[in-house]
Short mmCIF file of C-alpha atoms in Angstrom, two decimals:
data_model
loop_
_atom_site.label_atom_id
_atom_site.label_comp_id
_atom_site.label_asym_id
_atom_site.label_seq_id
_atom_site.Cartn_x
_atom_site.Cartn_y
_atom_site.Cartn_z
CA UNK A 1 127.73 149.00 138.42
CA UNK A 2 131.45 150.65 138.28
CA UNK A 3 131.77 153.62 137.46
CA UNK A 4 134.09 153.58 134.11
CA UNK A 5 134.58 157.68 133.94
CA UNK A 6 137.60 157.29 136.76
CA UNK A 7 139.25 154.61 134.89
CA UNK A 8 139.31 156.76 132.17
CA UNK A 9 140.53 159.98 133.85
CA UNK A 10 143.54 157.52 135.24
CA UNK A 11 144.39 155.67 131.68
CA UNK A 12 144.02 159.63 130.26
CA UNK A 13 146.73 161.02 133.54
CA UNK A 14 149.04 157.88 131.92
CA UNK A 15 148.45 159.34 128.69
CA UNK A 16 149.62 162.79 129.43
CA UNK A 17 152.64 161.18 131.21
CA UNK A 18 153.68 158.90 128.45
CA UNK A 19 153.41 162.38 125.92
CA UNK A 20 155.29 164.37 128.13
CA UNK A 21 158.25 161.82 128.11
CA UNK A 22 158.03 161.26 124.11
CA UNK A 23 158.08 165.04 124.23
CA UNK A 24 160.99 165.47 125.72
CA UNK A 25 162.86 162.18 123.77
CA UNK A 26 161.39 164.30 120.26
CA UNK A 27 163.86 167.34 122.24
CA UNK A 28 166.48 164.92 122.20
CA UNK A 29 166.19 163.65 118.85
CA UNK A 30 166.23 167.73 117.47
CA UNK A 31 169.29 168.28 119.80
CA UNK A 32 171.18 165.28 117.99
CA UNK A 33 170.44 166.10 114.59
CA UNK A 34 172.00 169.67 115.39
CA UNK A 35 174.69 168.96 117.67
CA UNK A 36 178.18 170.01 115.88
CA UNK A 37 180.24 167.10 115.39
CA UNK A 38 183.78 168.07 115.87
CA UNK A 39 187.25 166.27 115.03
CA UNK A 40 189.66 165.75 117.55
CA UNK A 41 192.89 167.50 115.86
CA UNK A 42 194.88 170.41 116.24
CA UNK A 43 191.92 172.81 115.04
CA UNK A 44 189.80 172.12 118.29
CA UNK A 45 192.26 173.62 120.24
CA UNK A 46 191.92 176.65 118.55
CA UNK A 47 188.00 177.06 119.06
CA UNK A 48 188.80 176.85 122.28
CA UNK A 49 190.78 180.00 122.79
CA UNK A 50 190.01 182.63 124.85
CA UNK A 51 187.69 181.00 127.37
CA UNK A 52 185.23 179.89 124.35
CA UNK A 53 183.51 176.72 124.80
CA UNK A 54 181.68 174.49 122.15
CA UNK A 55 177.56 174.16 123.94
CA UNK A 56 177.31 171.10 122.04
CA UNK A 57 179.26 168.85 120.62
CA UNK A 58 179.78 165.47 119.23
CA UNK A 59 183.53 163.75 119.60
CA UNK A 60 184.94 160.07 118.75
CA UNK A 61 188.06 159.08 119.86
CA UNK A 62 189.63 155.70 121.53
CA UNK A 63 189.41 155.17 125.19
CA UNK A 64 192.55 155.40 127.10
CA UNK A 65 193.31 155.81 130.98
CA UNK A 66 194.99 159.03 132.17
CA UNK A 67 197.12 157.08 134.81
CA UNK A 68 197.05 153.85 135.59
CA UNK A 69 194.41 151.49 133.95
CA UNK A 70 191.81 148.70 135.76
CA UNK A 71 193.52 145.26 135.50
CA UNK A 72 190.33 142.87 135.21
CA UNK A 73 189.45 141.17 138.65
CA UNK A 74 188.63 138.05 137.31
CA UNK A 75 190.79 138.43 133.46
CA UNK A 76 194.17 140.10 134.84
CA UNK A 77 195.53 139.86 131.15
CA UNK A 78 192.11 142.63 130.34
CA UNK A 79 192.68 146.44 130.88
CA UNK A 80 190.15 149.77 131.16
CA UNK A 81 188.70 152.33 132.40
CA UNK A 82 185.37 151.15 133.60
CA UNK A 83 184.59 147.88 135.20
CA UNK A 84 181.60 146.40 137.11
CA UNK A 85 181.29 143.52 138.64
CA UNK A 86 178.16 141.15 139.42
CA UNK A 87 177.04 138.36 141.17
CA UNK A 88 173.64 136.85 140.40
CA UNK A 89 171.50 133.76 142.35
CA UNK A 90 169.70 131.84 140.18
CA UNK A 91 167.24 129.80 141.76
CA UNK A 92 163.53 127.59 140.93
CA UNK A 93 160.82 128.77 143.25
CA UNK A 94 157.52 126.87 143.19
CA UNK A 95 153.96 128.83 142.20
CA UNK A 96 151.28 127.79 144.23
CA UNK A 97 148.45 129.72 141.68
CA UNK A 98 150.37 128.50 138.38
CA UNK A 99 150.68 125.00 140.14
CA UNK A 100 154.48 124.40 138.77
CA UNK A 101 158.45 125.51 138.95
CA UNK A 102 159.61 129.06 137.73
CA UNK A 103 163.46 129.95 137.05
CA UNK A 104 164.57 133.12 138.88
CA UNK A 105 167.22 135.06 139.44
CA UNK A 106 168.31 137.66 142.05
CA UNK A 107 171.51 140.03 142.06
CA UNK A 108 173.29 139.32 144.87
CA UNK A 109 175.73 142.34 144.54
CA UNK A 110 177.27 144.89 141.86
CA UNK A 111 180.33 146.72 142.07
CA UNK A 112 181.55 149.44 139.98
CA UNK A 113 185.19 150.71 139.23
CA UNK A 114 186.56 153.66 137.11
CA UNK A 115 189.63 155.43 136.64
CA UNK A 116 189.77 159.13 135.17
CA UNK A 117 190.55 158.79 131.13
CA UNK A 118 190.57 160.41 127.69
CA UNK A 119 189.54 159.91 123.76
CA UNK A 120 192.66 159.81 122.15
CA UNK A 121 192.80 160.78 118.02
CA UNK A 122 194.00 158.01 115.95
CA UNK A 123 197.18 158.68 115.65
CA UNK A 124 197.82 159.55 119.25
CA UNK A 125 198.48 163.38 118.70
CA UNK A 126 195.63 165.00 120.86
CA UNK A 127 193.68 163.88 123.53
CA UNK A 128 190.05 165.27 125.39
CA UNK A 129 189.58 164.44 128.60
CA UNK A 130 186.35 162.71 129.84
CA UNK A 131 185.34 163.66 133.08
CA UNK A 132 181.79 163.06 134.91
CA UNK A 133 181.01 159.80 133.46
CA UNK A 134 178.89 158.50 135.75
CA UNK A 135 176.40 160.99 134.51
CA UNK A 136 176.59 159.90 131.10
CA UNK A 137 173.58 157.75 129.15
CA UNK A 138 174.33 155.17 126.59
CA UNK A 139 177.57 154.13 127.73
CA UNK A 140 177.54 149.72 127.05
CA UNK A 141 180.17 147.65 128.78
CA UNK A 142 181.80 144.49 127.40
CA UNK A 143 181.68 140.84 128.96
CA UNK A 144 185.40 139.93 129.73
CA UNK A 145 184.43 137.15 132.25
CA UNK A 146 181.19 134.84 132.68
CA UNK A 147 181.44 131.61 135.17
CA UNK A 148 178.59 130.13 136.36
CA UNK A 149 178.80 127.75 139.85
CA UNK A 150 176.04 125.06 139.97
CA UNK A 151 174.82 124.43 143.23
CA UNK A 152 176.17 121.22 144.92
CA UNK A 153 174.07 118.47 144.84
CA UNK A 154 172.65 117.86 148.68
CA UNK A 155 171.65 114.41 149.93
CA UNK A 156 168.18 113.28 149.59
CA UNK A 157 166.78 114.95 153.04
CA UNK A 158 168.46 117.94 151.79
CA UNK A 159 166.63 118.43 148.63
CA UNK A 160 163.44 116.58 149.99
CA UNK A 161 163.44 120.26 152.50
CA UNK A 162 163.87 122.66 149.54
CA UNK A 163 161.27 120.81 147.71
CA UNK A 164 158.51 121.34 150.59
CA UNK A 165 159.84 124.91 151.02
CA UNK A 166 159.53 125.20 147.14
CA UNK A 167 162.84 127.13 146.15
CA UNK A 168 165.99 124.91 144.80
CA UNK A 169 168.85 126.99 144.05
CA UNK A 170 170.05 126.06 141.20
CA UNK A 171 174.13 128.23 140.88
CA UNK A 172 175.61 131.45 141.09
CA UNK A 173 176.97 133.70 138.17
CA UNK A 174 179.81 135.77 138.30
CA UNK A 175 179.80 138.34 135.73
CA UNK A 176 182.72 141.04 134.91
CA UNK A 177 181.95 143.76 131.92
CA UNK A 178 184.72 146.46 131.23
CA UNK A 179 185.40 149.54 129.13
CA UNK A 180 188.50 148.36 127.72
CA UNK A 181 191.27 150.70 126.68
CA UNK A 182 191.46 150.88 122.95
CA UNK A 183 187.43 150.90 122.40
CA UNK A 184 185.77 153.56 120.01
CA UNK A 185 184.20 155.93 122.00
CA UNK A 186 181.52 158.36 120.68
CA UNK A 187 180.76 161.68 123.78
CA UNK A 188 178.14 164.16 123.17
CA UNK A 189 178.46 166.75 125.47
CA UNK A 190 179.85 170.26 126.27
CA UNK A 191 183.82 170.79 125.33
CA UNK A 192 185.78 173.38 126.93
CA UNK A 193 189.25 174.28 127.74
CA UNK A 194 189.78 173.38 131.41
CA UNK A 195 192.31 175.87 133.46
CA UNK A 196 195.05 173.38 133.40
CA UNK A 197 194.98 174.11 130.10
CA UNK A 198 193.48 170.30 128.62
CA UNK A 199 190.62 170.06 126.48
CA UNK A 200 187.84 168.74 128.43
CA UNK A 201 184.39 166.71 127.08
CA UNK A 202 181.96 167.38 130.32
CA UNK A 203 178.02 167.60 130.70
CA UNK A 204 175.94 170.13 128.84
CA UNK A 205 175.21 173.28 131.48
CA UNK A 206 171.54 174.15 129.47
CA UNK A 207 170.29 172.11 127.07
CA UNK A 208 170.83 168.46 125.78
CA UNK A 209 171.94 165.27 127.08
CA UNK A 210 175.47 163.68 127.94
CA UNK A 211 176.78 160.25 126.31
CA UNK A 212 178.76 157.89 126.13
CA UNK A 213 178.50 155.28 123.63
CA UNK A 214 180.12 152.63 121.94
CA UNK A 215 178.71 153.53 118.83
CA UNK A 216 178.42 156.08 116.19
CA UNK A 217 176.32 159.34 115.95
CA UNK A 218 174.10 158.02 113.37
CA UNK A 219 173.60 154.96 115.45
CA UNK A 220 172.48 157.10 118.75
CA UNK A 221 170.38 158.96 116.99
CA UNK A 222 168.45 156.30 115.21
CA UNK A 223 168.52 154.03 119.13
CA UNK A 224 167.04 157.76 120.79
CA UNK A 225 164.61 157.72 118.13
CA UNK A 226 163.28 154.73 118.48
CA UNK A 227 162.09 154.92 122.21
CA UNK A 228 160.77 158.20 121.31
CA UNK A 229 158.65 156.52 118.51
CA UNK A 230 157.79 153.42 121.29
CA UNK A 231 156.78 156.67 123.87
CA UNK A 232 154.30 157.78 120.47
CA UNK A 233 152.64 154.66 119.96
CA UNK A 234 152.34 153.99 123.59
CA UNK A 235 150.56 157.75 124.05
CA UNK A 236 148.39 157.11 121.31
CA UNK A 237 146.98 153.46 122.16
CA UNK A 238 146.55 154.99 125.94
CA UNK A 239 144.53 158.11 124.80
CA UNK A 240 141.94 156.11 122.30
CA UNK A 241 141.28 153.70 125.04
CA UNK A 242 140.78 156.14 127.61
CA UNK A 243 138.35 158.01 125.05
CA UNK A 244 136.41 154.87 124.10
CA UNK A 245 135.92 154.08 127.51
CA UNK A 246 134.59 157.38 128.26
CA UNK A 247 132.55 157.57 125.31
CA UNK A 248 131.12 153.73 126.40
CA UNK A 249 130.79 155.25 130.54
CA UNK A 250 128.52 158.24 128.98
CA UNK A 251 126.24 156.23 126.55
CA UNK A 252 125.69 153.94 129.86
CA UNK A 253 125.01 156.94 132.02
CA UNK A 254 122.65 158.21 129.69
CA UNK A 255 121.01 154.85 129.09
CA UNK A 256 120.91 153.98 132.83
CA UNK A 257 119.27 157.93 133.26
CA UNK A 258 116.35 157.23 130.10
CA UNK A 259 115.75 153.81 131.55
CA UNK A 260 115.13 155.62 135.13
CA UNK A 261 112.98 158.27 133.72
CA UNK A 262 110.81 155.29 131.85
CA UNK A 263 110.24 153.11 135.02
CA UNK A 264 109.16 156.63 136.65
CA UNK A 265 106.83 157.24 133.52
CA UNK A 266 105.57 153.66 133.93
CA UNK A 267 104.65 154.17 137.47
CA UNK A 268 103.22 157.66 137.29
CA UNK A 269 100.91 155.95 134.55
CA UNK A 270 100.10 152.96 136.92
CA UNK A 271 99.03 155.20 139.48
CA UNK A 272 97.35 157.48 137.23
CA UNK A 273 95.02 154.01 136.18
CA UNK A 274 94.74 153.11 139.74
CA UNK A 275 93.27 156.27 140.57
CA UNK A 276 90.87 156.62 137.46
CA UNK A 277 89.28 152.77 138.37
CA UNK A 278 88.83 152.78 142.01
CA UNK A 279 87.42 156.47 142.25
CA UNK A 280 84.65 158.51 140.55
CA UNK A 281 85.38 160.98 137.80
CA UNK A 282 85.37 164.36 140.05
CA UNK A 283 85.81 167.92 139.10
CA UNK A 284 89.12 169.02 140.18
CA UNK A 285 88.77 171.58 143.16
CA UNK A 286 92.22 173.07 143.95
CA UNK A 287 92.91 173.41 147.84
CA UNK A 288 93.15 176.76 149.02
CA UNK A 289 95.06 175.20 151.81
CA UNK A 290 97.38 173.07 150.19
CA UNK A 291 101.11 173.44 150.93
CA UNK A 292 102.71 175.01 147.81
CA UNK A 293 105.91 173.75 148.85
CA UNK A 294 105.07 170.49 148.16
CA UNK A 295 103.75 171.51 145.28
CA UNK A 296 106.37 170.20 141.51
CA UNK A 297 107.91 173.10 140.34
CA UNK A 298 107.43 172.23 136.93
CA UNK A 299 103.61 171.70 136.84
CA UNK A 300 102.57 173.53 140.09
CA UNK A 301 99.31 170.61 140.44
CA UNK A 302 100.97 167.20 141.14
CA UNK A 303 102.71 166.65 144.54
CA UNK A 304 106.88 166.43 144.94
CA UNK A 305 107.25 162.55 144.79
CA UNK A 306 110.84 161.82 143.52
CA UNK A 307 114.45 162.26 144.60
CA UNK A 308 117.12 163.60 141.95
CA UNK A 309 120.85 162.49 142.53
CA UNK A 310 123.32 163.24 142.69
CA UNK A 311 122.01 166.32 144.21
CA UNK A 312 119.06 165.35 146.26
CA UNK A 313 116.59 167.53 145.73
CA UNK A 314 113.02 166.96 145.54
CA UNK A 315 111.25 169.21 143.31
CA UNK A 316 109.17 167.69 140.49
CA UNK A 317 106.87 164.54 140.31
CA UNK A 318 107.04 162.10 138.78
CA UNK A 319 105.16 162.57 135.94
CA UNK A 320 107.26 165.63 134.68
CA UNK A 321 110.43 164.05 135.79
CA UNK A 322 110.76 161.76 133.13
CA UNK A 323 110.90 164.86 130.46
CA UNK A 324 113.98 166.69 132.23
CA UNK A 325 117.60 166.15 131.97
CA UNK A 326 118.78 168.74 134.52
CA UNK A 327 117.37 169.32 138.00
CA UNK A 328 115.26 172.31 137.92
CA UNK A 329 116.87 173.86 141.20
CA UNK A 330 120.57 173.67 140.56
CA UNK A 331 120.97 172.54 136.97
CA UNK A 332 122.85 170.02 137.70
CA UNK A 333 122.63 166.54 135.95
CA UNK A 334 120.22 164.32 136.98
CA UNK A 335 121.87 160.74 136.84
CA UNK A 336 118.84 158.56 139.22
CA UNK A 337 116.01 159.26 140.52
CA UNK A 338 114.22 157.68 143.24
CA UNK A 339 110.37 157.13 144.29
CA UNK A 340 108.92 158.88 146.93
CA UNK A 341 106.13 156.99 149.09
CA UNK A 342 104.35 159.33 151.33
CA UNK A 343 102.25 158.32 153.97
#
């Protein structure tokens, strides 16, 4: 029979590792709530003096390029700061277990492009620079172009192939998503005064995450939230099926280990009846020459005639075995026992 303790170690290990992440997106969530939201206006300037630095922060502003914006590949009249670019098969592949056709889809390639920008006030009077964004969580593009290319039909001995092979291809998606210039742009992050003298939004040196997101404050903290509450739930389902399961794998142990003990019982008392019908009631004589060693421990009359395991040793009979949990040599557990036949 399998062993269930194992299974529950392993679904317990997944446990602890699903805790320690909602642990540490609880950290987030506390770092949010506190983080010091801060306007962009003439006033952050001046908590930036003298080489201060905000740990911190929350910022909005609108995203604009500090040179030369991205002209979209495939929508030239679309400009940002962030593009990326994919191409996706999509393709039916036959299942031999399942017996039918499943859609699929593979990405073929993916190609990023960025240009150094800023958050910009609304009315265009100060500016913060954003600089490490690929670093940054949260950050959404927008869908400025979608075309999908259906495959060409093939002739007959064409499609007859791919149908014996059992993959049809069925087009190929071309995908472009941008950053635009002009978005809302919520960064959470550290903000400092650079030494060229512009104020910078860059990621946190200790604690707390960088973003990048497309929506408000209120809005990333409630999205962070959530997965920490999915990380929660998952824990908790993990770690009362791990315990059940080890609960169940113990009350079997210890039912497979009374169930041992009571064939053992049942035996010693066969052999005890055996022994009383086909021999005359005798006074018991010890034997000065016996061998004490093979002697049970436990009653010191009745010969060694049972193996313990897990450990192995063979130290009582079987008539005392069946009232003793632990093996009286090393204390360990005794989960079977098996019957000695000596010749």
């Amino acid at each position: 029979m399998i062993d269930l303790l194992p299974a529950a170690g392993f679904i317990g290990l997944l446990a602890s590792g699903c805790y320690m992440i909602y642990r540490s997106k609880a950290k987030e969530v506390k770092l949010l709530e506190g983080v010091e939201y801060v306007d962009l206006d003439d006033s952050l300037r001046s908590k930036l003096t003298e080489g201060k630095t905000i740990e911190y922060a929350a910022i909005q502003g609108e995203v604009y390029a500090e040179n030369q914006a991205l002209r979209g590949k495939f929508s030239p009249d679309t400009f940002g700061v962030v593009s990326n670019v994919t191409i996706r098969e999509y393709s039916s592949k036959y299942s031999g277990t399942s017996r039918s056709w499943h859609d699929t889809d593979k990405l073929i390639s993916s190609t990023d492009y960025s240009v150094p920008f800023k958050l910009v006030s609304s009315d265009g009077d100060q500016s913060i620079r954003v600089s490490n964004t690929k670093q940054a969580s949260g950050l959404t593009l927008e869908a400025v172009y979608e075309h999908f290319e259906p495959a060409e039909g093939g002739n007959v001995a064409q499609y007859l192939i791919d149908w014996f092979r059992g993959y049809q291809l069925r087009g190929i998606q071309t995908m472009e998503k941008m950053l635009k210039v002009g978005t809302t742009v919520t960064g959470v992050g550290q903000v400092v005064l650079s030494s060229d003298g512009e104020i910078q939004l860059q990621p946190p040196e200790s604690n707390g995450n960088y973003y990048l997101t497309r929506d408000n404050l209120d809005t990333l903290i409630k999205q962070v939230t959530s997965k920490a509450k999915i990380w929660r739930n998952v824990c908790i389902i993990l770690t009362i099926g791990a315990g059940i399961l080890a609960v169940y794998a113990l009350y079997k142990k210890h039912q497979r280990a009374a169930e041992e003990r009571e064939r053992i019982a049942r035996i010693a008392r066969q052999r005890r009846d055996q022994s009383n019908t086909t021999t005359d009631e005798v006074p018991v004589v010890e034997n000065p020459n016996s061998d004490e060693s093979r002697l049970c421990v436990v009653c010191l009359t009745n010969e060694r005639d049972v193996v313990l395991l897990q450990c192995g040793h063979v130290c009582v009979c079987s008539t005392c075995v069946s009232q003793l949990n632990l093996c009286p040599m090393c204390r360990q557990s005794i989960d079977r026992i098996v019957l000695m036949y000596q010749s």
